[in-house]
Coordinates of C-alpha atoms and ligand atoms in Angstrom, one line a residue:
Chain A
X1 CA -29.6 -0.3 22.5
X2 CA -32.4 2.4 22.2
X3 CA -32.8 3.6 18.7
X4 CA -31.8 7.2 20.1
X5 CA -28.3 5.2 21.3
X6 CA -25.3 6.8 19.0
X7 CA -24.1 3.9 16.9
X8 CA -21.4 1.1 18.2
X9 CA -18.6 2.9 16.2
X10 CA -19.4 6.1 17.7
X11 CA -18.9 4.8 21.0
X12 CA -15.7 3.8 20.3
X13 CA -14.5 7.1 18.4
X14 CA -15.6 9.0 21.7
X15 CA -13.5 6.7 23.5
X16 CA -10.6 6.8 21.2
X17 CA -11.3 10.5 21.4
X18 CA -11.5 10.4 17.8
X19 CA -15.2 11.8 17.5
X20 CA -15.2 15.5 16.3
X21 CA -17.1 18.7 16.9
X22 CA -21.3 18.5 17.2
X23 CA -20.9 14.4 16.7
X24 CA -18.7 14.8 20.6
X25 CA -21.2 16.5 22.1
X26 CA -23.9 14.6 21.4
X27 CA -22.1 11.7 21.8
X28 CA -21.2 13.2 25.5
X29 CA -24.5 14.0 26.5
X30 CA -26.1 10.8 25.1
X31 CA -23.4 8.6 27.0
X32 CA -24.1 10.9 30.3
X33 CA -28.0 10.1 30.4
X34 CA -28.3 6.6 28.9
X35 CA -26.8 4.0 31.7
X36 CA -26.5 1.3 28.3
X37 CA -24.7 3.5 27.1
X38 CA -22.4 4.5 30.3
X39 CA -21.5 1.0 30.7
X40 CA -20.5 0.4 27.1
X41 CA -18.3 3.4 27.2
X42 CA -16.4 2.3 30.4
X43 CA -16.1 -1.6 28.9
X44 CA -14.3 0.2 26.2
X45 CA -12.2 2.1 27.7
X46 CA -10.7 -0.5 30.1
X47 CA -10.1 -3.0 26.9
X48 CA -8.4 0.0 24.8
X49 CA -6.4 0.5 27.5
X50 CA -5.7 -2.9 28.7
X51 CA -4.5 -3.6 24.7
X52 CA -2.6 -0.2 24.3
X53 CA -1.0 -1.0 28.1
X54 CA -0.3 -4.2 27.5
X55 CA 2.0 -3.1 24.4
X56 CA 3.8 -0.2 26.4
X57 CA 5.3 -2.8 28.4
X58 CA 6.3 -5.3 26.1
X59 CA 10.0 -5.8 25.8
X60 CA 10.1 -6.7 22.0
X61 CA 8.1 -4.0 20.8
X62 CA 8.9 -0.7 18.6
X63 CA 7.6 2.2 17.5
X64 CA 4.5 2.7 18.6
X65 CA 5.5 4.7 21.4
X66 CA 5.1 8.7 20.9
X67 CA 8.6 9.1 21.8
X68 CA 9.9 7.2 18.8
X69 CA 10.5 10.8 16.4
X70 CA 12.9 11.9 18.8
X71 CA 14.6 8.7 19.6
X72 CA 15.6 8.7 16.0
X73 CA 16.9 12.4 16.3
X74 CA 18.9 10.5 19.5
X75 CA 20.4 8.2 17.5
X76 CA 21.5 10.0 14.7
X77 CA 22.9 12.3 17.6
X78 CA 21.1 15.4 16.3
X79 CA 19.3 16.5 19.5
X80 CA 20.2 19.2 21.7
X81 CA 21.6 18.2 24.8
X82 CA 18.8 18.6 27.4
X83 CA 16.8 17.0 24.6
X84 CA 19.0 13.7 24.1
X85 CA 19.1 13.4 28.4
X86 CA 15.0 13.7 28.2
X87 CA 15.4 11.0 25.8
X88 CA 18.0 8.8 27.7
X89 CA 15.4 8.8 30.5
X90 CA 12.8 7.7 28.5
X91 CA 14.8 4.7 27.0
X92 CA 15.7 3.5 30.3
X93 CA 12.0 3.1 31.5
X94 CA 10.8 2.2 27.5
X95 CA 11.7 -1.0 25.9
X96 CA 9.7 -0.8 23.0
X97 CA 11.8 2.9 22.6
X98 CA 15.2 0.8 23.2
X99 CA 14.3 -1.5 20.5
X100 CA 14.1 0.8 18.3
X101 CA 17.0 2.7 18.7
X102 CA 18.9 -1.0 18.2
X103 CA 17.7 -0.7 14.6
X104 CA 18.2 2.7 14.3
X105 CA 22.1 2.2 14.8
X106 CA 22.2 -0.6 12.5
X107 CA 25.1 -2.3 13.9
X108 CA 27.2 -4.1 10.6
X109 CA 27.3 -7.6 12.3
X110 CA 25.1 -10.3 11.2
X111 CA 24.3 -10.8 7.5
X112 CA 20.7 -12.5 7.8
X113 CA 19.8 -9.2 9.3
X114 CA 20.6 -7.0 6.3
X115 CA 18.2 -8.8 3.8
X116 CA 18.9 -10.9 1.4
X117 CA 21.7 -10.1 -0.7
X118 CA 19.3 -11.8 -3.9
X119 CA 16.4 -9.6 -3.4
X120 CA 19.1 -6.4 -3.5
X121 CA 20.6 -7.5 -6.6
X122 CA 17.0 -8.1 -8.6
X123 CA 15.9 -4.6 -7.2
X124 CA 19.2 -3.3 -8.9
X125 CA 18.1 -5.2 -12.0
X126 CA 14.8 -3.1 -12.3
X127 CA 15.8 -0.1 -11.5
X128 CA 18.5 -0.4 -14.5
X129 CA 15.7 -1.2 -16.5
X130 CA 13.4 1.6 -15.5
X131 CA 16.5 3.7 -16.4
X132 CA 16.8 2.3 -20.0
X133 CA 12.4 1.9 -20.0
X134 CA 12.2 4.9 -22.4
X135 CA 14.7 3.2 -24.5
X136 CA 13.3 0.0 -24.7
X137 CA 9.3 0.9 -25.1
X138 CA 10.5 2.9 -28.1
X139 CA 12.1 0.4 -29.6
X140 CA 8.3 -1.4 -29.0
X141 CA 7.0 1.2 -31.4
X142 CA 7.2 -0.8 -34.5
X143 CA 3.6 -2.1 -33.8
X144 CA 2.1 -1.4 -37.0
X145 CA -1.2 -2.8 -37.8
X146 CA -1.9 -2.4 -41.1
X147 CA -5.7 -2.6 -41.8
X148 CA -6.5 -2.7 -45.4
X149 CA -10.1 -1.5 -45.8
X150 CA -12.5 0.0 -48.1
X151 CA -13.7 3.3 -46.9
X152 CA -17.0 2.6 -47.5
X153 CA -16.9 0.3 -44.5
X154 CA -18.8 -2.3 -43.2
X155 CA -20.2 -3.8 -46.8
X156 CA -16.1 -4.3 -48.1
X157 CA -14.8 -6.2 -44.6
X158 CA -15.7 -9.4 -45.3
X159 CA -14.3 -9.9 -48.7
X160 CA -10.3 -10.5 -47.6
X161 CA -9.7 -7.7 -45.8
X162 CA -8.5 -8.6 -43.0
X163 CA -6.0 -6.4 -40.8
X164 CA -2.4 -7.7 -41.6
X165 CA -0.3 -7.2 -38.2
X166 CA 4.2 -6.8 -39.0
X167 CA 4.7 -6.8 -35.5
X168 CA 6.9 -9.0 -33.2
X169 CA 4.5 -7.8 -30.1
X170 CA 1.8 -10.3 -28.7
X171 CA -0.4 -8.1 -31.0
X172 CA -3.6 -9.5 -32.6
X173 CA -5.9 -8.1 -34.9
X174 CA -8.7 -9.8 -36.2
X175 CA -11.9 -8.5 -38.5
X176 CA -15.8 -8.5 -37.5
X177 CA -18.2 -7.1 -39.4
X178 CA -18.5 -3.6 -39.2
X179 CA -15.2 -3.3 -37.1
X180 CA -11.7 -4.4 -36.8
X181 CA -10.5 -5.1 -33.4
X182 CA -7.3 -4.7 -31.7
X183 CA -5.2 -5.9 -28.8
X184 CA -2.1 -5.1 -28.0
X185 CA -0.6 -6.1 -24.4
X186 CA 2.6 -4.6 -23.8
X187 CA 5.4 -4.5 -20.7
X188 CA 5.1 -3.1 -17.7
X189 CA 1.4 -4.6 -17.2
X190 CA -0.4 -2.1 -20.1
X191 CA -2.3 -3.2 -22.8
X192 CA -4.2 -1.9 -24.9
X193 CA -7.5 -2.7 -26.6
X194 CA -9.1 -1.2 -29.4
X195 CA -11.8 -1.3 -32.2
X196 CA -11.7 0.7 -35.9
X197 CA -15.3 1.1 -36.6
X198 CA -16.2 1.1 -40.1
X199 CA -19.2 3.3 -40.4
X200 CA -20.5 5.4 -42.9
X201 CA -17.4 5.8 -44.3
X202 CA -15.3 6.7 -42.1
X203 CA -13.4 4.4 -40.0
X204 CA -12.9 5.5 -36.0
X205 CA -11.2 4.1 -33.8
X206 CA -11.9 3.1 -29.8
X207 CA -9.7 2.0 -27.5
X208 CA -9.8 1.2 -23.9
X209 CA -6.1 1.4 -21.9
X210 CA -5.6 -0.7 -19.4
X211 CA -2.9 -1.5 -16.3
X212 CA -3.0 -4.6 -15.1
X213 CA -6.5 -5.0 -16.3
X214 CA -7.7 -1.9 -14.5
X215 CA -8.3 1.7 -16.3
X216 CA -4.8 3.1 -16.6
X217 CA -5.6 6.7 -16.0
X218 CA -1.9 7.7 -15.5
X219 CA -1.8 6.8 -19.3
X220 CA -2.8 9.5 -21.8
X221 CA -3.5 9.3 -25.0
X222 CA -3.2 11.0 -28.6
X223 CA -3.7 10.3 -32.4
X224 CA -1.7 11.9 -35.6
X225 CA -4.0 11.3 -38.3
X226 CA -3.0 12.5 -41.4
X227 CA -4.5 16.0 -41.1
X228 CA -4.7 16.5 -37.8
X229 CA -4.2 15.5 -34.0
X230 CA -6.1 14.5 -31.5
X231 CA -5.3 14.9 -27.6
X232 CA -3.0 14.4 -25.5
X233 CA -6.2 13.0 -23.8
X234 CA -6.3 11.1 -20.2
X235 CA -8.9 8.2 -20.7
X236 CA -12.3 8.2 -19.0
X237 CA -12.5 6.4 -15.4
X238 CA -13.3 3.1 -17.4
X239 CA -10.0 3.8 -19.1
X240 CA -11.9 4.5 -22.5
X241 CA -11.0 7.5 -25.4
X242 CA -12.8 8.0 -28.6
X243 CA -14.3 7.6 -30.9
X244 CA -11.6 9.1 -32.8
X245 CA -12.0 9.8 -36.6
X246 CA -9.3 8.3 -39.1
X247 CA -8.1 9.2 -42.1
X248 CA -6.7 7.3 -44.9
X249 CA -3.0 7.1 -44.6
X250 CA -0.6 6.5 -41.6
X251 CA -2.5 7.2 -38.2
X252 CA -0.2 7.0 -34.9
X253 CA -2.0 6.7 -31.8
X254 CA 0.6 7.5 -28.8
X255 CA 0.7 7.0 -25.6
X256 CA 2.4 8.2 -22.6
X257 CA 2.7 8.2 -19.0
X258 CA 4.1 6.2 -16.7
X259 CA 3.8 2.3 -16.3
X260 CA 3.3 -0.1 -13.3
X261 CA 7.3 -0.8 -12.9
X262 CA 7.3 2.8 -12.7
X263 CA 8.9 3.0 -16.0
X264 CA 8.1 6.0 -18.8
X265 CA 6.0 4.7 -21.2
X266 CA 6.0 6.6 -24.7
X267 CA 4.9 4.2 -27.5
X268 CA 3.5 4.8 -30.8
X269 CA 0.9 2.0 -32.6
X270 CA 0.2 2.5 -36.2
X271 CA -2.5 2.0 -37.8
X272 CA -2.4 2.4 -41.7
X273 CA -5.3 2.7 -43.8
X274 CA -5.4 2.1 -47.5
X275 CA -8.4 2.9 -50.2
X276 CA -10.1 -0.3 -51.7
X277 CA -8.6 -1.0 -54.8
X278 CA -10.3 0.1 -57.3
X279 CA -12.9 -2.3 -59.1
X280 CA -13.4 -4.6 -56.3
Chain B
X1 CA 14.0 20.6 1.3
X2 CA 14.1 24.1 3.2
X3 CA 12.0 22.0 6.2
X4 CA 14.4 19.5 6.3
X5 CA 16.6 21.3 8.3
X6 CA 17.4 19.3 11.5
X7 CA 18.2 16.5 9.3
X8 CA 21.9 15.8 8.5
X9 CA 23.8 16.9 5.6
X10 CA 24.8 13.7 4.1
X11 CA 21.1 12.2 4.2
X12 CA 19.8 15.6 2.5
X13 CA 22.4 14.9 -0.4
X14 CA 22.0 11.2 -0.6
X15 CA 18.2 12.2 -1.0
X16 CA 18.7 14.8 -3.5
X17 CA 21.5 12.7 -5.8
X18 CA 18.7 10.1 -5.6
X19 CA 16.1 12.6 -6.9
X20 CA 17.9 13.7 -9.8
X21 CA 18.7 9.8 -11.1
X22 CA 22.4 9.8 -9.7
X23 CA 21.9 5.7 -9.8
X24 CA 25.4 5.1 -7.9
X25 CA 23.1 6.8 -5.1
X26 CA 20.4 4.1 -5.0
X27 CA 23.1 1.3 -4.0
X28 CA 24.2 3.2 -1.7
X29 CA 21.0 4.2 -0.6
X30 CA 20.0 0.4 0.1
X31 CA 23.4 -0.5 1.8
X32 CA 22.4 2.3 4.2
X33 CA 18.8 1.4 5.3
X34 CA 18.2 -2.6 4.2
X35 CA 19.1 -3.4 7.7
X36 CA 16.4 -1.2 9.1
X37 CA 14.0 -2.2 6.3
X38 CA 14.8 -5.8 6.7
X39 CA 14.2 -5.4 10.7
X40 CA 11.0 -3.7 10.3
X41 CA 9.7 -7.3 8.2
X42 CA 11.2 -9.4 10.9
X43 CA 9.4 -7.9 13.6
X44 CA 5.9 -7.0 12.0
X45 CA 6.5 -11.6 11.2
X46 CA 6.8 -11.8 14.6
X47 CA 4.1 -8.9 16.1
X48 CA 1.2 -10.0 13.3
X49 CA 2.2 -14.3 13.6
X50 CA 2.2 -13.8 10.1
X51 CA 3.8 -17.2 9.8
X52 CA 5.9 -15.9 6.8
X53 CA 9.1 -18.4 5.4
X54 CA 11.7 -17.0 4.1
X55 CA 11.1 -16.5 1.1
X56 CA 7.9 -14.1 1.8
X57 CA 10.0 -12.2 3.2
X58 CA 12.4 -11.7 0.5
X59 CA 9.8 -10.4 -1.1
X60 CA 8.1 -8.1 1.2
X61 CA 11.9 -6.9 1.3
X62 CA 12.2 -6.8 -2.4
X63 CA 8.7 -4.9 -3.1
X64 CA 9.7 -2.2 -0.2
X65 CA 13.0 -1.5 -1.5
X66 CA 11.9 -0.8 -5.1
X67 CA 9.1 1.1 -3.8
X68 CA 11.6 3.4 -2.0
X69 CA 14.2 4.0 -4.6
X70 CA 11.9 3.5 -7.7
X71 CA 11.4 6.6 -10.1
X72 CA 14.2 8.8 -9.3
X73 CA 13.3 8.3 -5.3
X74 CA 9.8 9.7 -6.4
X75 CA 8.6 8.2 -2.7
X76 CA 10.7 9.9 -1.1
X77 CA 9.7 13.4 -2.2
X78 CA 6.9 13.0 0.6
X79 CA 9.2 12.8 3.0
X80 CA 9.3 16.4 4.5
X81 CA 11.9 16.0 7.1
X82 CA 8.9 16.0 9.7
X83 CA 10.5 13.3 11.0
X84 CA 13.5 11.5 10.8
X85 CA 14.5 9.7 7.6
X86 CA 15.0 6.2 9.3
X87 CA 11.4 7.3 11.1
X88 CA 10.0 7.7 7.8
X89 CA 11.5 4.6 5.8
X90 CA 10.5 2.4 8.8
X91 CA 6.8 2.9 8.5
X92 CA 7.1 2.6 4.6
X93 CA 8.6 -0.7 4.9
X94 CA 6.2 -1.0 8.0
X95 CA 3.0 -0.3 5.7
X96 CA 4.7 -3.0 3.2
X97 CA 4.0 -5.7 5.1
X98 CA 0.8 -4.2 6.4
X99 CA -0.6 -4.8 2.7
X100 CA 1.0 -8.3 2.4
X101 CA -1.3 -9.8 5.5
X102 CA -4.1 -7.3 4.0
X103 CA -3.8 -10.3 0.8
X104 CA -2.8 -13.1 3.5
X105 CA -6.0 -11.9 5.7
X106 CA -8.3 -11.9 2.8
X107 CA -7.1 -15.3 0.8
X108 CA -7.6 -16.9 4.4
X109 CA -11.1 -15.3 4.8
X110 CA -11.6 -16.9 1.6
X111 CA -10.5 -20.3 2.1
X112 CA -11.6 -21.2 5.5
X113 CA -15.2 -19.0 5.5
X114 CA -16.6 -20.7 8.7
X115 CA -14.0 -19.0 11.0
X116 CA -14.9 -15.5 10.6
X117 CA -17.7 -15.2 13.5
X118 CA -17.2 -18.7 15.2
X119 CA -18.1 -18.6 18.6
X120 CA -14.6 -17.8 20.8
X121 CA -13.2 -21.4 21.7
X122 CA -12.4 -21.0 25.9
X123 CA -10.9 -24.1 26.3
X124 CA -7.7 -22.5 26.7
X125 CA -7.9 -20.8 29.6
X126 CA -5.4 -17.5 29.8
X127 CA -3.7 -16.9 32.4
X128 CA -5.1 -14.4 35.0
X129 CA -2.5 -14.6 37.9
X130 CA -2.8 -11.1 39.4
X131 CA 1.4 -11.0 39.8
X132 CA 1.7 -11.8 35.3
X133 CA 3.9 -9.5 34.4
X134 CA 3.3 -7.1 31.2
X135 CA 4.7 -9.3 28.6
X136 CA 2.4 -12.1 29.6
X137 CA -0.6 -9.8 29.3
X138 CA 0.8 -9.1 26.0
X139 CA 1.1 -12.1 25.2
X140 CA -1.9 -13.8 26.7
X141 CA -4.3 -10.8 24.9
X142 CA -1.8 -12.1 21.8
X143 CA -3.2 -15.4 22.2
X144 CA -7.1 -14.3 23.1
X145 CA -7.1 -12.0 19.6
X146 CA -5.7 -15.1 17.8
X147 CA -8.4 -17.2 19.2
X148 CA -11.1 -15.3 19.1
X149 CA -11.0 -12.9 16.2
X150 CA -11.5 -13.5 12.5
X151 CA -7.6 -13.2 10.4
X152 CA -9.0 -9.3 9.0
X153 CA -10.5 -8.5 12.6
X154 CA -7.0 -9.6 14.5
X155 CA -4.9 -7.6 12.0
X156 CA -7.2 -4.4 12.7
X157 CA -6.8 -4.1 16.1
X158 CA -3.0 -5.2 16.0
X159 CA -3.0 -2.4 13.7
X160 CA -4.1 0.4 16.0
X161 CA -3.6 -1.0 19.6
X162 CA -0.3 -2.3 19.1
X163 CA 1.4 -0.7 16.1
X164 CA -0.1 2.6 16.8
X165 CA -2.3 3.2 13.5
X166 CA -4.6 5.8 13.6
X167 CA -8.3 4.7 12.4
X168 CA -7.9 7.1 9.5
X169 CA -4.2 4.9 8.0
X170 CA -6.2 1.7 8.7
X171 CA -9.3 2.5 7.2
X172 CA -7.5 3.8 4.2
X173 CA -5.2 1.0 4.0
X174 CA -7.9 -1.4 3.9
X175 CA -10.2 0.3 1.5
X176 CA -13.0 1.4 4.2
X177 CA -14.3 4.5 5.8
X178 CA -13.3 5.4 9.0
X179 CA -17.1 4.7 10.1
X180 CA -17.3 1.2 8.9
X181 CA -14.4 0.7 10.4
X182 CA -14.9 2.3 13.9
X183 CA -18.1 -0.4 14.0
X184 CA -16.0 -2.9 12.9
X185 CA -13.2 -2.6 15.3
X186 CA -16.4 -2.1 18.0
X187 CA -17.6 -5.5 17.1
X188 CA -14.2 -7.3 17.5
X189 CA -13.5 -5.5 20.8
X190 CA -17.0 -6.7 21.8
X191 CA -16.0 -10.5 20.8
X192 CA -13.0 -10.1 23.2
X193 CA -14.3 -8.8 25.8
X194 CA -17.1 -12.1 25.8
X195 CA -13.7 -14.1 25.8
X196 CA -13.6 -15.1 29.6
X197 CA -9.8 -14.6 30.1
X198 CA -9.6 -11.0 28.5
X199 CA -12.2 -10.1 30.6
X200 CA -11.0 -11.5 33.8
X201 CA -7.6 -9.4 33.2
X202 CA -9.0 -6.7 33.3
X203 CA -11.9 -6.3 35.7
X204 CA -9.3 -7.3 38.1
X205 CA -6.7 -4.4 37.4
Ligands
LIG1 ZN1 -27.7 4.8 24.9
LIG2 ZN1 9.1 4.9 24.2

């Protein structure tokens, strides 16, 4: 190939007829001049046509025959009548076209054929429990980590205050200097992970949402503090929101969207923050 | 729903009672179109020698029910009434399976790394026989893209020479642009053609 010669794929696209606009022309007038070129273009053209011929006529083929949108109108008897005898011509010469009018009038015999019955009956059992999801990931909300630390941060953590978790959820909490992190993995494939920072003061909280361990954009998030709200916020494409500011007291960080069963997903995770005793 | 309007009556209600969360509708909804959804798996098995058991298959059948009827029907609110409804589910349950050997193609990539550009083996002679009917140029080019073609390069041009996927649906299907993969199916083509039999075919036609 010269270095002038279009690229292999372009080749093909002109053959396929795929190629648009400027790129055709080129492509054209390159293929026209260049007998490489010539010669590559008619080696393609009798394979494409050898493999798409070779399927035309194959008896236990389907659906890849341009006629196939109106033999479905056929079989559903919808087409006008000069239509359906167009159609009853073409099903005579096509196979692949005949095939696919055989499933299309789904005769009742033959169980195998219909699926397993199994595979209905568990696809019944999600969808009952995408119906009850809302329900049920309420219910999840009792997630409440309680963190009991000193506002002044990082300097109080180590001294036994670490994050007590009243939660039946596989959540986990655990302390590190200067930060208290948090995990949370919940149903439907989202989890949560999150730190409280512990800096100059003021705790603030980041969290990363995740679906099946990848960003779960389709997940948005928001936090109640005390004073004020934050969001409704869709997480960044790593699937990260904050920093956040808390406040001492109850803050509810919420989120909502839509899960991987396809389930709606509204859950609430507390996070409660108490002053240091005084005198420690 | 206004452009669904060669469509029957009782599919337009079906769809709509689906829609708005009428759950008798999704049994009803399955009892109407397993068999065509089931059908669709069987052949793609049979088209892409997918070598699936039956189990596989339960759950290719499984995964492309849910997806229709999950969320209120959500799918099927891209379904326009361009074509027909059957048409339609067909190619979802079609696409189904089409991700399925997309795994199968790369965990097999992944096991057996050698095959992917091995030279074509031509011991096996196809059959050139100028009177073979259709089907056994079907099924001898079958046999030359199983031979000669790496498991990702045999289900890309199954894809659009025999199941009548545009570059665009496969390209997208399989993560890549439509570029990439124009080269891509240029290169296989090019490994077939080398294959003696292929060629044979169809310098003589
Ligand atoms: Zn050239
Ligand atoms: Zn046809």
């Amino acid at each position: 190939m010269r270095s002038t010669c279009p690229s292999e794929g372009e080749l093909l696209r002109l053959v396929e007829g795929t190629l648009g606009g400027s790129d055709r022309e080129r492509v054209e007038s390159h293929v026209a001049t260049c007998e490489d070129c010539g010669a590559r273009v008619r080696a393609l053209e009798r394979l494409t046509e050898a493999l798409r011929g070779a399927v035309r006529g194959a008896p236990e083929e389907a659906a890849s025959c341009r006629e196939s949108e109106r033999v479905s109108g056929y079989a559903d008897g919808t087409l006008a009548a000069g239509e359906a005898s167009q159609v009853e011509a073409h099903l005579a010469r096509c196979p692949s076209c005949s095939a696919l009018l055989a499933d299309l009038w789904r005769s009742p015999d033959g169980a195998a054929e219909r699926g397993p019955d199994r595979a209905v009956d568990r696809v019944l059992g999600r969808l009952e429990r995408e119906g009850r999801s809302a329900v049920v990931r309420i219910a999840e909300r009792t997630l409440t980590v309680v963190t009991d630390f000193a506002r002044s941060g990082a300097a109080a953590l180590g001294a036994g205050l670490l994050p007590v978790s009243e939660t039946p959820l596989a959540a986990a909490a655990r302390a590190e200097p200067g930060e208290i992190r948090l995990s949370w993995v919940g149903s439907g494939g989202i989890a949560l992970e999150g730190r409280v920072r512990l800096r100059e003061g003021a705790p603030t909280l980041i969290a990363r949402v995740t679906a099946d361990g990848k960003p779960a954009r389709a997940i948005s998030v928001a936090l109640r503090t005390p004073g004020s709200t934050r969001g409704p916020e869709s997480p960044d494409p790593e699937g990260r929101i904050g920093p956040w500011p808390l406040e001492i007291g109850r803050n509810t960080v919420v989120l909502s969207g839509i899960d991987l069963d396809g389930g709606r997903l509204e859950l609430e995770l507390e996070l409660v923050t108490h002053d240091r005793p005084d005198g420690e | 729903m206004a452009t669904r309007k060669n469509i029957d009556r009782d599919v337009i209600e079906l769809v709509e009672r689906l829609t708005a969360g009428d759950s008798d509708a999704w049994a009803e909804f399955i009892e109407r179109y397993r068999r065509l959804i089931y059908s669709a798996i069987v052949r793609a098995n049979a088209r892409f020698h997918a070598q699936w058991d039956e189990t596989t298959m339960e759950e290719i059948f499984e995964e492309a029910l849910f997806k229709l009827v999950r969320r209120r029907g959500k799918a099927l609110a891209s379904w326009k009434g361009e074509c027909k409804l059957e048409t339609w589910i067909y190619r979802i349950a079609r696409n189904v399976c089409v991700d399925t050997l997309r795994k199968q193609v790369h965990r097999r990539e992944c096991d057996e790394p050698g095959q992917q550009d091995g030279e074509p083996d031509r011991s096996t002679a196809l059959s050139t026989a100028s009177d073979v009917g259709r089907r056994d140029l079907r099924m001898s080019l079958d046999q030359a893209i199983e031979r000669t073609l790496s498991p990702k390069e045999a289900l890309v041009v199954r894809l659009i020479y025999f199941e009548g996927f545009t570059y665009r649906e496969v390209a997208d299907r399989l993560g890549m642009t439509v570029g990439a993969m124009s080269g891509f199916v240029y290169r296989a083509l090019a490994k077939l053609r080398r294959d003696g039999g292929v060629a044979r075919h169809w310098e003589e036609r």
